[in-house]
XYZ file of C-alpha atoms in Angstrom:
433
model
C 33.474 1.053 -141.046
C 36.437 2.394 -143.012
C 39.203 4.809 -142.108
C 41.041 7.559 -143.964
C 44.531 8.076 -145.265
C 47.019 10.110 -143.231
C 46.853 13.068 -145.630
C 43.142 13.464 -144.932
C 43.357 13.146 -141.168
C 41.506 15.639 -139.029
C 42.947 16.384 -135.630
C 40.415 16.032 -132.824
C 40.799 17.112 -129.197
C 38.620 15.204 -126.733
C 38.014 16.954 -123.407
C 37.277 14.429 -120.665
C 38.384 10.827 -120.223
C 35.355 9.326 -118.551
C 33.468 6.478 -120.189
C 32.053 8.770 -122.883
C 35.397 10.454 -123.508
C 37.185 7.122 -123.861
C 34.485 5.826 -126.218
C 34.815 8.992 -128.302
C 38.578 8.623 -128.513
C 38.270 4.969 -129.556
C 35.662 5.731 -132.230
C 37.649 8.601 -133.739
C 40.937 6.698 -133.632
C 39.339 3.692 -135.309
C 38.044 5.965 -138.089
C 41.598 7.158 -138.731
C 41.667 10.569 -137.071
C 44.491 12.051 -135.032
C 43.107 12.090 -131.490
C 44.412 13.589 -128.251
C 42.546 13.411 -124.923
C 42.825 15.871 -122.021
C 41.553 15.020 -118.534
C 41.609 17.358 -115.533
C 41.973 14.644 -112.868
C 45.390 13.434 -111.788
C 44.191 9.847 -111.545
C 40.945 7.910 -111.561
C 39.601 6.018 -108.560
C 37.062 3.183 -108.465
C 34.154 5.565 -107.995
C 30.453 4.943 -108.260
C 28.647 1.646 -108.216
C 26.432 -0.035 -110.826
C 26.260 0.893 -114.481
C 24.686 -0.860 -117.448
C 26.102 -1.387 -120.925
C 23.762 -2.554 -123.664
C 24.487 -4.503 -126.818
C 24.025 -1.296 -128.816
C 27.258 -0.056 -127.215
C 29.133 -3.343 -126.965
C 28.974 -4.045 -130.720
C 30.632 -0.674 -131.422
C 33.302 -1.001 -128.763
C 34.231 -4.412 -130.116
C 34.856 -2.907 -133.567
C 36.969 -0.090 -132.219
C 39.089 -2.192 -129.871
C 38.881 -5.956 -130.480
C 38.683 -7.865 -127.213
C 37.120 -5.004 -125.256
C 33.645 -6.492 -125.482
C 34.790 -9.730 -123.851
C 36.460 -7.784 -121.042
C 33.296 -5.792 -120.390
C 30.987 -8.812 -120.466
C 33.256 -10.562 -117.977
C 32.893 -7.585 -115.614
C 29.104 -7.548 -115.950
C 26.492 -9.276 -113.818
C 25.975 -12.920 -114.819
C 22.353 -13.138 -113.682
C 20.011 -14.048 -116.518
C 16.953 -12.522 -114.883
C 15.930 -9.512 -112.839
C 13.018 -9.541 -110.410
C 10.620 -6.619 -109.944
C 8.994 -6.813 -106.513
C 6.350 -5.037 -104.459
C 7.824 -2.598 -101.952
C 6.212 -3.710 -98.716
C 6.501 -7.496 -98.931
C 8.741 -8.472 -101.854
C 5.844 -10.019 -103.775
C 7.137 -10.823 -107.271
C 5.386 -8.590 -109.809
C 7.410 -9.493 -112.888
C 10.521 -11.357 -113.936
C 12.425 -10.295 -117.032
C 15.695 -11.099 -118.676
C 18.313 -8.658 -117.442
C 19.065 -7.740 -121.051
C 15.599 -6.141 -121.196
C 16.885 -3.312 -119.034
C 20.574 -2.651 -118.714
C 22.315 -5.320 -120.728
C 25.327 -6.068 -118.578
C 25.431 -4.414 -115.137
C 28.907 -3.923 -113.705
C 30.802 -1.605 -111.416
C 31.328 1.750 -113.097
C 34.957 1.870 -111.930
C 35.714 -1.568 -113.393
C 34.130 -0.618 -116.707
C 36.045 2.651 -116.758
C 39.316 0.850 -116.115
C 38.633 -1.438 -119.094
C 37.884 1.589 -121.301
C 41.107 3.290 -120.201
C 43.124 0.149 -120.928
C 41.619 0.028 -124.420
C 42.632 3.668 -125.020
C 46.181 2.808 -123.939
C 46.176 -0.355 -126.072
C 45.275 1.708 -129.131
C 48.132 4.151 -128.290
C 45.794 7.158 -128.061
C 47.520 10.031 -126.215
C 45.789 10.725 -122.876
C 47.053 13.636 -120.775
C 45.983 13.563 -117.132
C 46.118 16.613 -114.818
C 45.261 18.733 -117.863
C 42.392 21.015 -116.935
C 41.246 23.604 -119.441
C 41.760 27.157 -118.236
C 38.468 28.899 -118.891
C 36.781 27.877 -122.104
C 37.895 26.702 -125.513
C 39.056 29.600 -127.677
C 39.347 30.265 -131.398
C 42.207 30.954 -133.770
C 42.132 31.874 -137.422
C 42.251 29.211 -140.090
C 40.326 28.115 -143.160
C 37.460 25.768 -143.797
C 34.600 25.420 -146.227
C 32.043 27.269 -144.126
C 33.867 29.456 -141.585
C 37.300 30.804 -140.725
C 37.740 29.701 -137.155
C 39.898 26.896 -135.774
C 39.327 26.024 -132.106
C 42.071 25.734 -129.516
C 42.262 24.785 -125.881
C 44.413 26.468 -123.243
C 45.377 24.348 -120.258
C 45.913 25.598 -116.715
C 49.699 25.364 -117.139
C 49.579 27.651 -120.183
C 49.899 24.914 -122.790
C 47.881 25.670 -125.926
C 46.688 23.054 -128.391
C 44.472 23.472 -131.427
C 42.594 21.083 -133.669
C 40.074 20.833 -136.471
C 37.412 20.005 -133.899
C 37.074 19.903 -130.098
C 34.681 17.370 -128.556
C 33.580 18.142 -124.990
C 32.678 14.965 -123.107
C 33.014 16.469 -119.656
C 29.772 15.641 -117.919
C 26.571 17.295 -116.796
C 28.469 20.303 -115.396
C 30.388 20.846 -118.651
C 31.847 24.365 -119.037
C 31.733 23.849 -122.815
C 27.945 23.656 -122.695
C 27.765 27.355 -121.853
C 30.210 28.142 -124.663
C 28.069 26.307 -127.190
C 24.749 27.716 -125.981
C 25.959 31.253 -125.379
C 24.361 31.414 -121.921
C 24.689 29.777 -118.503
C 22.439 26.737 -118.334
C 22.614 25.134 -114.896
C 21.479 21.577 -114.162
C 17.975 21.359 -112.722
C 16.643 19.086 -110.019
C 14.694 16.061 -111.251
C 12.601 15.907 -108.088
C 14.389 12.775 -106.914
C 17.637 11.806 -105.221
C 19.414 8.505 -104.594
C 21.051 7.066 -101.543
C 23.723 4.686 -102.830
C 26.008 2.139 -101.185
C 28.518 -0.420 -102.437
C 30.416 -2.797 -100.134
C 31.844 -6.276 -99.612
C 29.098 -8.790 -98.879
C 30.719 -11.219 -96.418
C 28.422 -10.298 -93.516
C 25.347 -10.756 -95.711
C 26.460 -14.214 -96.772
C 26.719 -15.211 -93.095
C 23.169 -14.080 -92.306
C 20.649 -16.858 -93.091
C 17.810 -14.319 -93.402
C 19.424 -12.320 -96.190
C 22.126 -14.574 -97.648
C 20.075 -15.353 -100.751
C 20.948 -11.887 -102.070
C 24.676 -12.615 -101.868
C 24.924 -16.314 -102.749
C 25.274 -15.502 -106.425
C 24.944 -12.581 -108.792
C 21.400 -11.276 -108.844
C 19.387 -8.137 -109.647
C 16.206 -7.132 -107.807
C 13.952 -4.082 -107.736
C 11.414 -3.116 -105.079
C 8.898 -0.542 -106.308
C 6.549 1.586 -104.221
C 4.800 4.924 -104.194
C 7.352 7.574 -105.248
C 10.222 5.288 -104.241
C 12.165 2.275 -105.451
C 15.207 0.213 -104.481
C 17.695 -1.392 -106.859
C 19.829 -4.229 -105.498
C 22.504 -6.195 -107.301
C 25.508 -8.309 -106.453
C 28.697 -8.605 -108.474
C 31.780 -10.832 -108.561
C 29.884 -13.993 -107.725
C 28.011 -12.300 -104.899
C 31.124 -10.924 -103.191
C 30.160 -7.275 -103.752
C 26.800 -5.764 -102.891
C 25.163 -2.614 -104.249
C 21.908 -0.941 -103.318
C 20.371 2.280 -104.628
C 17.368 3.905 -102.960
C 15.598 6.467 -105.151
C 13.302 8.780 -103.201
C 11.524 12.119 -103.479
C 14.051 14.958 -103.308
C 13.282 17.232 -100.364
C 16.794 18.371 -99.453
C 19.113 20.878 -101.092
C 21.881 18.351 -101.740
C 24.752 19.378 -103.948
C 25.128 17.090 -106.968
C 28.250 15.100 -106.142
C 29.574 11.547 -105.983
C 31.098 12.408 -102.598
C 28.111 13.842 -100.663
C 27.695 11.695 -97.510
C 24.220 10.289 -96.991
C 22.161 10.273 -93.799
C 21.582 6.644 -92.810
C 18.877 7.716 -90.347
C 16.963 9.165 -93.277
C 17.483 5.931 -95.204
C 16.056 3.936 -92.289
C 13.044 6.212 -92.118
C 12.287 5.823 -95.834
C 12.568 2.008 -95.718
C 10.642 1.456 -92.476
C 7.879 -0.292 -94.440
C 10.150 -1.996 -97.004
C 10.134 -5.769 -97.523
C 11.616 -7.196 -94.283
C 13.860 -9.541 -96.247
C 15.873 -6.707 -97.809
C 15.300 -3.780 -95.439
C 17.788 -4.981 -92.772
C 20.614 -5.070 -95.300
C 20.034 -1.408 -96.120
C 19.402 -0.424 -92.512
C 22.634 -2.017 -91.266
C 24.809 -0.385 -93.931
C 27.453 1.717 -92.212
C 27.553 4.581 -94.697
C 26.152 5.700 -98.028
C 26.274 8.558 -100.488
C 23.452 10.972 -101.276
C 23.307 11.735 -104.976
C 20.968 14.441 -106.180
C 19.609 13.380 -109.566
C 20.020 16.431 -111.743
C 18.677 16.724 -115.220
C 18.884 18.919 -118.292
C 16.130 20.062 -120.576
C 16.747 19.325 -124.286
C 18.796 22.106 -125.858
C 18.518 23.656 -129.332
C 22.073 22.854 -130.399
C 25.001 20.629 -129.451
C 27.456 22.505 -131.687
C 29.106 25.939 -131.397
C 28.418 28.745 -133.849
C 31.673 28.023 -135.671
C 30.536 24.360 -135.948
C 33.827 23.049 -134.471
C 33.144 22.634 -130.739
C 30.826 19.697 -130.135
C 29.046 18.389 -127.036
C 28.699 14.656 -126.440
C 27.321 12.510 -123.617
C 25.908 13.885 -120.367
C 26.681 17.494 -121.249
C 24.054 17.381 -124.014
C 21.968 14.220 -123.535
C 21.987 13.203 -119.831
C 19.903 10.199 -118.811
C 18.104 9.293 -115.610
C 19.419 6.171 -113.827
C 16.227 4.308 -114.778
C 17.146 4.623 -118.449
C 20.204 2.384 -117.915
C 21.471 3.857 -121.197
C 23.688 6.847 -120.359
C 27.023 5.235 -121.197
C 25.571 3.281 -124.106
C 24.075 6.377 -125.719
C 27.354 8.268 -125.300
C 29.057 5.378 -127.102
C 26.507 5.569 -129.918
C 27.073 9.326 -130.204
C 30.826 8.753 -130.465
C 30.307 6.342 -133.334
C 27.985 8.704 -135.180
C 30.328 11.689 -134.824
C 33.312 9.689 -136.109
C 31.408 8.427 -139.137
C 30.010 11.873 -139.936
C 33.515 13.337 -139.911
C 34.687 10.499 -142.121
C 31.869 10.939 -144.618
C 32.131 14.735 -144.757
C 35.914 14.905 -145.140
C 38.437 17.228 -143.549
C 37.220 20.306 -145.419
C 33.605 19.851 -144.354
C 33.762 19.665 -140.556
C 30.677 21.919 -140.152
C 28.640 19.551 -142.300
C 29.756 16.620 -140.157
C 28.996 18.196 -136.804
C 25.595 19.512 -137.837
C 24.516 16.144 -139.273
C 25.775 14.494 -136.080
C 23.527 16.545 -133.798
C 20.476 16.148 -136.029
C 20.953 12.404 -136.260
C 21.543 11.904 -132.548
C 18.910 14.179 -131.035
C 15.783 12.086 -131.767
C 17.555 8.855 -130.861
C 18.695 10.088 -127.447
C 15.245 11.495 -126.717
C 13.839 7.990 -127.147
C 16.130 6.535 -124.499
C 15.823 9.556 -122.194
C 12.023 9.444 -122.170
C 12.093 5.658 -121.687
C 13.894 6.266 -118.385
C 11.353 8.878 -117.365
C 8.490 6.556 -118.284
C 9.892 3.642 -116.264
C 10.458 5.749 -113.153
C 6.947 7.202 -113.343
C 5.324 3.798 -113.921
C 7.191 2.207 -111.018
C 6.349 5.068 -108.678
C 2.650 5.208 -109.501
C 1.481 1.735 -110.542
C 0.593 0.633 -106.999
C -1.121 3.853 -105.905
C -4.658 3.163 -107.073
C -4.844 -0.602 -106.693
C -7.081 -2.233 -104.116
C -5.323 -4.096 -101.330
C -4.129 -7.488 -102.511
C -4.482 -6.650 -106.206
C -1.316 -6.884 -108.274
C -0.563 -4.822 -111.382
C -0.226 -6.518 -114.727
C 3.405 -7.549 -115.387
C 3.539 -5.403 -118.521
C 2.711 -2.352 -116.382
C 6.048 -2.696 -114.555
C 8.153 -4.190 -117.336
C 11.335 -2.479 -118.459
C 11.155 -1.666 -122.161
C 14.725 -1.211 -123.358
C 15.364 -4.259 -125.525
C 14.258 -2.470 -128.692
C 17.256 -0.153 -128.282
C 19.839 -2.909 -128.659
C 19.448 -3.844 -132.334
C 20.453 -0.328 -133.371
C 23.826 0.028 -135.095
C 24.835 3.688 -134.804
C 27.511 3.516 -137.493
C 25.356 1.753 -140.048
C 22.475 4.108 -139.312
C 24.768 7.081 -139.950
C 25.621 5.801 -143.427
C 21.953 5.049 -144.099
C 20.771 8.548 -143.179
C 23.794 10.500 -144.463
C 22.607 11.184 -148.046
C 19.340 12.818 -147.019
C 20.562 14.555 -143.856
C 23.785 15.875 -145.384
C 21.802 17.397 -148.252
C 19.422 19.127 -145.849
C 22.189 20.320 -143.536
C 24.297 21.481 -146.477
C 21.409 23.681 -147.562
C 21.094 25.129 -144.047
C 24.815 25.928 -143.981
C 24.702 27.608 -147.368
C 21.777 29.753 -146.234
C 23.494 30.538 -142.916
C 20.427 29.369 -141.014
C 20.873 26.253 -138.855
C 17.514 24.981 -137.673
C 17.433 24.262 -133.911
C 17.085 20.725 -132.629
C 14.089 21.661 -130.513
C-alpha cells in the first residue's frame, strides 16, 4: 500500500506497546504517518507462554517491516501437525495441520521482543514509563466534522496532542470507558486456565513422557468442560501446558496470579496417564481467569478521534488463536482508512475503520467460542468406546488466513465511505451492534 507526503502527515499517538500497539505503530508508520508510542511499563519481561500468529497477520507485518516475518516464523513451532486426543486415554481423535488453528505458535515474550525490535528498526519513537494520568483529554482545533483535537497527559505532567489517539492498552483499557461514556468492566467467561512454561530437561530424561519433549509438537486433550493444550518450543527444550477448566473461583484477572497445583492435580486425576504426570509434577503454575467482553456499539469516541484497537474492543478467547492476528489486521485497516480519507477527514477514517472491522472480528471471536464449546461437549453423549467424527473436533481457522486486511479496506472503501459520510453529515452514527 502507498504512503503520503510529509505535508499531509497526520500525527498519531499510540497508547500501549504490546503486540497490538507495536503492530499499530508499524502499520501507521509504513503508511507515512507521524507516530509516537507511549507505554506505562518501565521495561518488558518475557511474560506469558504460547501465542499463535496466522498468515493473515504475517503478510501484513512483512510489508510494514521487511524481515520481520522470517524472524517470527523462526520463533514459531516447527511441528507440521497437531493432535487432538481424548481426555482419559489419549486416543487420537483427529490430526490436522497446525496452520489450521494458530499458524505459528511461539512464546508470547519472544514474539513481543521481535515486534519491539521492528519498531526500533523503523525508528518509531517509543516512550517507556509513560503512563497516562487519567484519561485522554481534548483541546480545540479544526477538522471537517468537529472542533476537537485529542491530547494525552502523562503522569509526569507532560502533555502531547495529535490528530488521533489509538488506545491499544488491553482488556482493562481506561480509554474504553472514555469512548463508551460508561464503566464497562470485563465479565467472566465461565472458564479459567492454569498455565505453566518451563525448561524440559527432566521430561526428556523420563522414558514415559520424553516423546513430548524430543521435538516440537502440539497436542490437545479434550474432555467434558475441560481441555489441555501442550506444546514444546525450541526443539523441545521448552515445555508449555495450559489447562482450561470451569471457573468456580473468584480469581483476579492477572498474568501473575499463582495457581493451586493441588487443584490442578484434582482436575487431571482422570487425564491420559501419559501426559498427566508431567502436569502433576510441575512445581508451580499461574491461574488466569479468562475474562471476556460483550460486543460494544462503538470503538470510536464522540469526537471521532480516540480509537480503540485490539483487546480493548475485540478480545478473543484463547481457543480462537487469533487475538494478536486480528489486532494486526485492525492496525492495517486503520492505517489505510486514514490514508484514504486524508488528514482533514479523520472522522470518516475512524468510522469506516470500526464498521469494516466489527463483522470480521466477530467471525474470529465466535470461531473461538464454537471450538471451545465443541471440545467441551462432543464426548458427553457418546456411548462408551464410540469416537466422534474428526470434523466434530476439527479446528476451523484456515479460512481466516487468505484475508488481506489492507486490500479489503481499499475494496470496501468506496461503498463504506459513502455510507459513513452520510451518517456524519446527518450527525447520526449508527451503532455497530
